[in-house]
PDB file of C-alpha atoms in Angstrom:
ATOM      1  CA  MET A   1     173.677 126.061  64.160  1.00 64.00           C
ATOM      2  CA  PRO A   2     169.945 126.617  64.367  1.00 73.00           C
ATOM      3  CA  ALA A   3     167.844 124.779  61.945  1.00 85.00           C
ATOM      4  CA  LEU A   4     164.939 127.219  62.395  1.00 89.00           C
ATOM      5  CA  LEU A   5     165.675 130.863  61.578  1.00 87.00           C
ATOM      6  CA  PRO A   6     163.598 133.841  62.545  1.00 93.00           C
ATOM      7  CA  THR A   7     162.654 135.900  59.561  1.00 95.00           C
ATOM      8  CA  ARG A   8     162.026 139.563  58.890  1.00 96.00           C
ATOM      9  CA  PHE A   9     158.254 138.797  58.476  1.00 97.00           C
ATOM     10  CA  VAL A  10     156.384 139.871  61.581  1.00 98.00           C
ATOM     11  CA  GLY A  11     152.627 139.661  61.418  1.00 98.00           C
ATOM     12  CA  GLU A  12     149.879 140.667  63.716  1.00 98.00           C
ATOM     13  CA  VAL A  13     147.053 138.696  65.288  1.00 98.00           C
ATOM     14  CA  VAL A  14     143.843 140.309  64.248  1.00 98.00           C
ATOM     15  CA  TRP A  15     141.326 137.593  65.207  1.00 98.00           C
ATOM     16  CA  LEU A  16     141.162 134.727  67.579  1.00 98.00           C
ATOM     17  CA  GLY A  17     138.468 132.091  68.001  1.00 98.00           C
ATOM     18  CA  ARG A  18     137.473 128.547  68.723  1.00 97.00           C
ATOM     19  CA  VAL A  19     134.890 126.158  67.546  1.00 96.00           C
ATOM     20  CA  THR A  20     132.997 124.655  70.383  1.00 94.00           C
ATOM     21  CA  GLN A  21     130.251 122.459  68.739  1.00 87.00           C
ATOM     22  CA  SER A  22     131.801 120.930  65.596  1.00 83.00           C
ATOM     23  CA  GLU A  23     129.227 118.261  65.474  1.00 81.00           C
ATOM     24  CA  VAL A  24     126.667 121.133  65.051  1.00 86.00           C
ATOM     25  CA  THR A  25     128.498 123.700  63.043  1.00 89.00           C
ATOM     26  CA  LEU A  26     132.017 124.887  62.012  1.00 91.00           C
ATOM     27  CA  ARG A  27     131.173 128.393  63.140  1.00 95.00           C
ATOM     28  CA  ALA A  28     133.672 129.776  65.677  1.00 96.00           C
ATOM     29  CA  GLU A  29     133.251 132.072  68.535  1.00 97.00           C
ATOM     30  CA  ALA A  30     135.544 135.066  68.692  1.00 97.00           C
ATOM     31  CA  LEU A  31     137.972 135.551  71.485  1.00 98.00           C
ATOM     32  CA  GLN A  32     140.116 138.549  72.472  1.00 98.00           C
ATOM     33  CA  SER A  33     142.681 136.384  74.119  1.00 98.00           C
ATOM     34  CA  ALA A  34     143.497 132.707  74.541  1.00 97.00           C
ATOM     35  CA  GLN A  35     145.846 130.378  76.426  1.00 97.00           C
ATOM     36  CA  LEU A  36     147.597 128.010  74.085  1.00 98.00           C
ATOM     37  CA  THR A  37     148.363 124.625  75.630  1.00 98.00           C
ATOM     38  CA  PHE A  38     149.816 121.472  74.304  1.00 98.00           C
ATOM     39  CA  SER A  39     146.224 120.442  73.550  1.00 97.00           C
ATOM     40  CA  GLY A  40     145.552 123.611  71.580  1.00 97.00           C
ATOM     41  CA  ILE A  41     142.999 126.255  72.661  1.00 97.00           C
ATOM     42  CA  GLU A  42     140.909 125.332  75.702  1.00 91.00           C
ATOM     43  CA  GLY A  43     137.313 124.425  74.672  1.00 92.00           C
ATOM     44  CA  GLU A  44     138.268 123.968  70.963  1.00 94.00           C
ATOM     45  CA  CYS A  45     136.742 120.870  69.419  1.00 93.00           C
ATOM     46  CA  HIS A  46     139.823 120.363  67.332  1.00 93.00           C
ATOM     47  CA  GLY A  47     142.089 120.282  70.277  1.00 95.00           C
ATOM     48  CA  GLY A  48     143.709 117.358  72.038  1.00 96.00           C
ATOM     49  CA  LEU A  49     147.114 115.555  71.841  1.00 96.00           C
ATOM     50  CA  THR A  50     145.595 113.013  69.452  1.00 96.00           C
ATOM     51  CA  ARG A  51     142.721 112.715  67.143  1.00 95.00           C
ATOM     52  CA  ALA A  52     141.030 110.133  64.874  1.00 94.00           C
ATOM     53  CA  SER A  53     142.423 109.912  61.424  1.00 94.00           C
ATOM     54  CA  CYS A  54     140.096 111.242  58.721  1.00 90.00           C
ATOM     55  CA  VAL A  55     139.805 111.452  54.874  1.00 88.00           C
ATOM     56  CA  ARG A  56     142.964 113.707  54.878  1.00 89.00           C
ATOM     57  CA  THR A  57     145.095 110.766  55.959  1.00 92.00           C
ATOM     58  CA  LYS A  58     143.347 107.888  54.231  1.00 92.00           C
ATOM     59  CA  ALA A  59     146.497 107.081  52.234  1.00 93.00           C
ATOM     60  CA  GLN A  60     148.294 106.406  55.479  1.00 96.00           C
ATOM     61  CA  TYR A  61     145.714 104.982  58.015  1.00 96.00           C
ATOM     62  CA  PRO A  62     142.243 103.460  58.140  1.00 95.00           C
ATOM     63  CA  LYS A  63     139.732 106.032  59.125  1.00 94.00           C
ATOM     64  CA  GLY A  64     139.352 106.380  62.855  1.00 94.00           C
ATOM     65  CA  THR A  65     142.909 105.457  63.596  1.00 96.00           C
ATOM     66  CA  GLU A  66     144.278 107.314  66.631  1.00 97.00           C
ATOM     67  CA  ILE A  67     147.083 109.584  65.508  1.00 96.00           C
ATOM     68  CA  ARG A  68     148.968 112.612  66.736  1.00 97.00           C
ATOM     69  CA  ASN A  69     146.846 115.808  66.412  1.00 97.00           C
ATOM     70  CA  VAL A  70     148.741 118.242  64.256  1.00 96.00           C
ATOM     71  CA  ARG A  71     145.472 120.011  63.294  1.00 95.00           C
ATOM     72  CA  GLN A  72     144.761 121.713  66.706  1.00 97.00           C
ATOM     73  CA  LEU A  73     144.635 125.127  65.029  1.00 98.00           C
ATOM     74  CA  SER A  74     143.431 126.680  61.860  1.00 97.00           C
ATOM     75  CA  VAL A  75     145.486 129.751  61.078  1.00 98.00           C
ATOM     76  CA  LEU A  76     144.609 132.129  58.273  1.00 98.00           C
ATOM     77  CA  SER A  77     145.723 135.191  56.556  1.00 98.00           C
ATOM     78  CA  SER A  78     143.641 138.422  56.662  1.00 98.00           C
ATOM     79  CA  GLU A  79     144.914 139.313  53.278  1.00 98.00           C
ATOM     80  CA  GLU A  80     143.973 135.900  51.809  1.00 98.00           C
ATOM     81  CA  LEU A  81     140.528 136.018  53.350  1.00 98.00           C
ATOM     82  CA  ALA A  82     140.043 139.361  51.614  1.00 98.00           C
ATOM     83  CA  GLN A  83     141.012 137.688  48.333  1.00 98.00           C
ATOM     84  CA  ILE A  84     138.512 134.911  48.905  1.00 98.00           C
ATOM     85  CA  ALA A  85     135.800 137.353  49.766  1.00 98.00           C
ATOM     86  CA  SER A  86     136.508 139.483  46.571  1.00 98.00           C
ATOM     87  CA  GLU A  87     136.396 136.400  44.410  1.00 97.00           C
ATOM     88  CA  MET A  88     133.147 135.314  45.943  1.00 97.00           C
ATOM     89  CA  GLY A  89     131.548 138.839  45.473  1.00 97.00           C
ATOM     90  CA  LEU A  90     131.445 139.512  49.183  1.00 97.00           C
ATOM     91  CA  SER A  91     132.609 142.538  51.024  1.00 97.00           C
ATOM     92  CA  GLU A  92     134.382 140.445  53.611  1.00 96.00           C
ATOM     93  CA  ILE A  93     134.737 136.826  55.114  1.00 97.00           C
ATOM     94  CA  ASP A  94     134.009 136.704  58.799  1.00 97.00           C
ATOM     95  CA  PRO A  95     136.655 134.410  60.214  1.00 98.00           C
ATOM     96  CA  ALA A  96     134.036 132.781  62.383  1.00 97.00           C
ATOM     97  CA  TRP A  97     132.370 131.395  59.193  1.00 97.00           C
ATOM     98  CA  VAL A  98     135.526 129.327  58.402  1.00 96.00           C
ATOM     99  CA  GLY A  99     136.155 127.971  61.942  1.00 96.00           C
ATOM    100  CA  ALA A 100     139.313 130.024  62.342  1.00 97.00           C
ATOM    101  CA  SER A 101     141.549 129.706  65.409  1.00 97.00           C
ATOM    102  CA  MET A 102     143.792 132.612  64.455  1.00 98.00           C
ATOM    103  CA  VAL A 103     143.922 135.296  61.759  1.00 98.00           C
ATOM    104  CA  ILE A 104     147.205 136.909  60.951  1.00 98.00           C
ATOM    105  CA  LYS A 105     148.000 140.014  58.840  1.00 98.00           C
ATOM    106  CA  GLY A 106     151.262 140.926  57.355  1.00 98.00           C
ATOM    107  CA  ILE A 107     152.952 137.647  56.239  1.00 98.00           C
ATOM    108  CA  PRO A 108     152.794 137.268  52.370  1.00 97.00           C
ATOM    109  CA  ASP A 109     151.611 134.152  50.663  1.00 97.00           C
ATOM    110  CA  PHE A 110     150.794 132.792  54.126  1.00 98.00           C
ATOM    111  CA  THR A 111     149.072 129.579  53.033  1.00 98.00           C
ATOM    112  CA  HIS A 112     152.339 128.383  51.457  1.00 97.00           C
ATOM    113  CA  VAL A 113     154.715 129.018  54.349  1.00 97.00           C
ATOM    114  CA  PRO A 114     156.994 125.988  54.678  1.00 95.00           C
ATOM    115  CA  PRO A 115     155.812 123.042  56.741  1.00 96.00           C
ATOM    116  CA  SER A 116     157.528 123.075  60.151  1.00 96.00           C
ATOM    117  CA  SER A 117     157.614 126.835  60.231  1.00 97.00           C
ATOM    118  CA  ARG A 118     157.004 128.439  63.579  1.00 98.00           C
ATOM    119  CA  LEU A 119     154.730 131.365  64.570  1.00 98.00           C
ATOM    120  CA  GLN A 120     155.938 132.830  67.771  1.00 98.00           C
ATOM    121  CA  MET A 121     154.121 135.309  69.972  1.00 98.00           C
ATOM    122  CA  PRO A 122     155.598 137.798  72.525  1.00 98.00           C
ATOM    123  CA  SER A 123     154.665 135.510  75.457  1.00 98.00           C
ATOM    124  CA  GLY A 124     156.993 132.724  73.943  1.00 97.00           C
ATOM    125  CA  ALA A 125     153.976 130.774  72.857  1.00 98.00           C
ATOM    126  CA  SER A 126     154.867 129.088  69.571  1.00 98.00           C
ATOM    127  CA  VAL A 127     152.775 127.152  66.998  1.00 98.00           C
ATOM    128  CA  THR A 128     154.217 124.710  64.479  1.00 98.00           C
ATOM    129  CA  VAL A 129     152.739 124.782  60.895  1.00 98.00           C
ATOM    130  CA  ASP A 130     151.713 121.272  59.800  1.00 97.00           C
ATOM    131  CA  MET A 131     150.680 122.010  56.166  1.00 96.00           C
ATOM    132  CA  GLU A 132     148.306 123.895  53.945  1.00 96.00           C
ATOM    133  CA  ASN A 133     144.639 123.464  54.975  1.00 95.00           C
ATOM    134  CA  ARG A 134     142.775 122.305  51.873  1.00 90.00           C
ATOM    135  CA  PRO A 135     139.325 123.934  51.379  1.00 88.00           C
ATOM    136  CA  CYS A 136     136.241 121.861  52.065  1.00 87.00           C
ATOM    137  CA  VAL A 137     132.406 122.496  51.846  1.00 88.00           C
ATOM    138  CA  LEU A 138     131.829 122.966  55.665  1.00 90.00           C
ATOM    139  CA  PRO A 139     132.628 126.624  55.754  1.00 94.00           C
ATOM    140  CA  GLY A 140     130.246 127.089  52.795  1.00 93.00           C
ATOM    141  CA  ARG A 141     127.301 125.836  54.887  1.00 94.00           C
ATOM    142  CA  VAL A 142     127.981 128.445  57.521  1.00 96.00           C
ATOM    143  CA  ILE A 143     128.427 131.139  54.966  1.00 97.00           C
ATOM    144  CA  GLU A 144     125.181 130.106  53.370  1.00 96.00           C
ATOM    145  CA  GLU A 145     123.276 130.685  56.739  1.00 96.00           C
ATOM    146  CA  ASP A 146     124.409 134.374  56.816  1.00 96.00           C
ATOM    147  CA  ARG A 147     124.853 135.106  53.051  1.00 96.00           C
ATOM    148  CA  PRO A 148     122.280 132.951  51.178  1.00 97.00           C
ATOM    149  CA  GLY A 149     123.545 132.174  47.626  1.00 96.00           C
ATOM    150  CA  PHE A 150     127.221 132.515  48.426  1.00 96.00           C
ATOM    151  CA  GLY A 151     128.088 129.305  50.286  1.00 96.00           C
ATOM    152  CA  GLN A 152     129.000 127.179  47.333  1.00 96.00           C
ATOM    153  CA  ALA A 153     131.430 129.778  46.034  1.00 97.00           C
ATOM    154  CA  PHE A 154     133.785 129.368  49.043  1.00 97.00           C
ATOM    155  CA  LYS A 155     135.581 126.152  48.171  1.00 96.00           C
ATOM    156  CA  PRO A 156     136.787 127.223  44.727  1.00 97.00           C
ATOM    157  CA  ALA A 157     137.639 130.780  45.894  1.00 97.00           C
ATOM    158  CA  ALA A 158     139.680 129.411  48.858  1.00 97.00           C
ATOM    159  CA  GLN A 159     142.038 127.239  46.734  1.00 96.00           C
ATOM    160  CA  ASN A 160     145.567 128.148  47.832  1.00 96.00           C
ATOM    161  CA  ARG A 161     144.234 130.701  50.287  1.00 97.00           C
ATOM    162  CA  ARG A 162     142.703 128.562  53.201  1.00 97.00           C
ATOM    163  CA  GLY A 163     145.732 129.101  55.560  1.00 98.00           C
ATOM    164  CA  VAL A 164     147.503 126.406  57.418  1.00 98.00           C
ATOM    165  CA  THR A 165     146.756 123.770  60.158  1.00 97.00           C
ATOM    166  CA  ALA A 166     149.052 123.991  63.108  1.00 98.00           C
ATOM    167  CA  TRP A 167     149.832 122.561  66.618  1.00 98.00           C
ATOM    168  CA  VAL A 168     151.165 124.059  69.867  1.00 98.00           C
ATOM    169  CA  GLU A 169     154.776 123.610  70.400  1.00 98.00           C
ATOM    170  CA  ARG A 170     155.132 125.864  73.350  1.00 98.00           C
ATOM    171  CA  GLY A 171     152.199 127.050  75.466  1.00 98.00           C
ATOM    172  CA  GLY A 172     151.390 130.664  76.494  1.00 98.00           C
ATOM    173  CA  ALA A 173     149.148 133.521  76.156  1.00 98.00           C
ATOM    174  CA  VAL A 174     148.031 135.105  72.815  1.00 98.00           C
ATOM    175  CA  ALA A 175     145.792 138.071  72.335  1.00 98.00           C
ATOM    176  CA  VAL A 176     144.408 140.051  69.509  1.00 98.00           C
ATOM    177  CA  GLY A 177     147.036 142.739  68.654  1.00 98.00           C
ATOM    178  CA  ASP A 178     150.103 140.582  69.464  1.00 98.00           C
ATOM    179  CA  SER A 179     152.918 140.410  66.998  1.00 98.00           C
ATOM    180  CA  VAL A 180     153.827 136.959  65.404  1.00 98.00           C
ATOM    181  CA  THR A 181     157.313 136.313  64.152  1.00 98.00           C
ATOM    182  CA  LEU A 182     157.620 133.735  61.382  1.00 98.00           C
ATOM    183  CA  HIS A 183     160.541 131.381  61.822  1.00 97.00           C
ATOM    184  CA  VAL A 184     161.342 128.984  58.820  1.00 96.00           C
ATOM    185  CA  PRO A 185     163.561 125.905  58.401  1.00 93.00           C
ATOM    186  CA  ASP A 186     166.711 126.602  56.579  1.00 89.00           C
ATOM    187  CA  GLN A 187     166.273 123.304  54.580  1.00 87.00           C
ATOM    188  CA  PRO A 188     166.111 123.889  50.792  1.00 87.00           C
ATOM    189  CA  ALA A 189     163.087 122.523  48.705  1.00 86.00           C
ATOM    190  CA  TRP A 190     163.354 118.918  47.947  1.00 90.00           C
ATOM    191  CA  ALA A 191     164.660 118.577  44.348  1.00 93.00           C
ATOM    192  CA  HIS A 192     162.645 115.542  43.542  1.00 94.00           C
ATOM    193  CA  ILE A 193     159.166 116.764  44.559  1.00 89.00           C
ATOM    194  CA  ASP A 194     157.761 116.865  40.981  1.00 91.00           C
ATOM    195  CA  LYS A 195     158.886 113.392  40.248  1.00 93.00           C
ATOM    196  CA  ALA A 196     157.543 112.084  43.518  1.00 92.00           C
ATOM    197  CA  ARG A 197     154.143 113.562  42.683  1.00 88.00           C
ATOM    198  CA  SER A 198     153.905 112.319  39.105  1.00 86.00           C
TER     199      SER A 198
END
């Protein structure tokens, strides 16, 4: 029996992009289409099969340890970006400001889809959700360049709305306008999560 089940939630890709100079800026360049490979999107600074561990994994590894790259893509929800913009007092958030790889509309509470969920495109290309992408200050610096006075408001407004990080499980083409089917594991939530976190 399959452990991953397709759901009735089918979204749409409304934006694609890549960050090409992360040492300079998190700002992404918009794309109409992209080829997903096992290393991510070609030319994306966050791509690659492995990466150096960072502050997000400091409880597991010393900083700079080579680990599997499960943060190849940053996938966000257009609905959640609109909520962030509203809370910040902006009319919209340009996905380029937040270094987005892909923006999807039509999947509710997208930031909290279960880890190991799959997002599958018509070409067969499929990405695996790693986990929620926690907000940081870097998008705020880009926002500040284009909307002075608003940059610092990003991090608090993006709590629980920053989307997910993901990695490519099966390569293939993706384009703006493509459908995206959400597949989720049939595993129930772990009953001891509250005790483990206390």
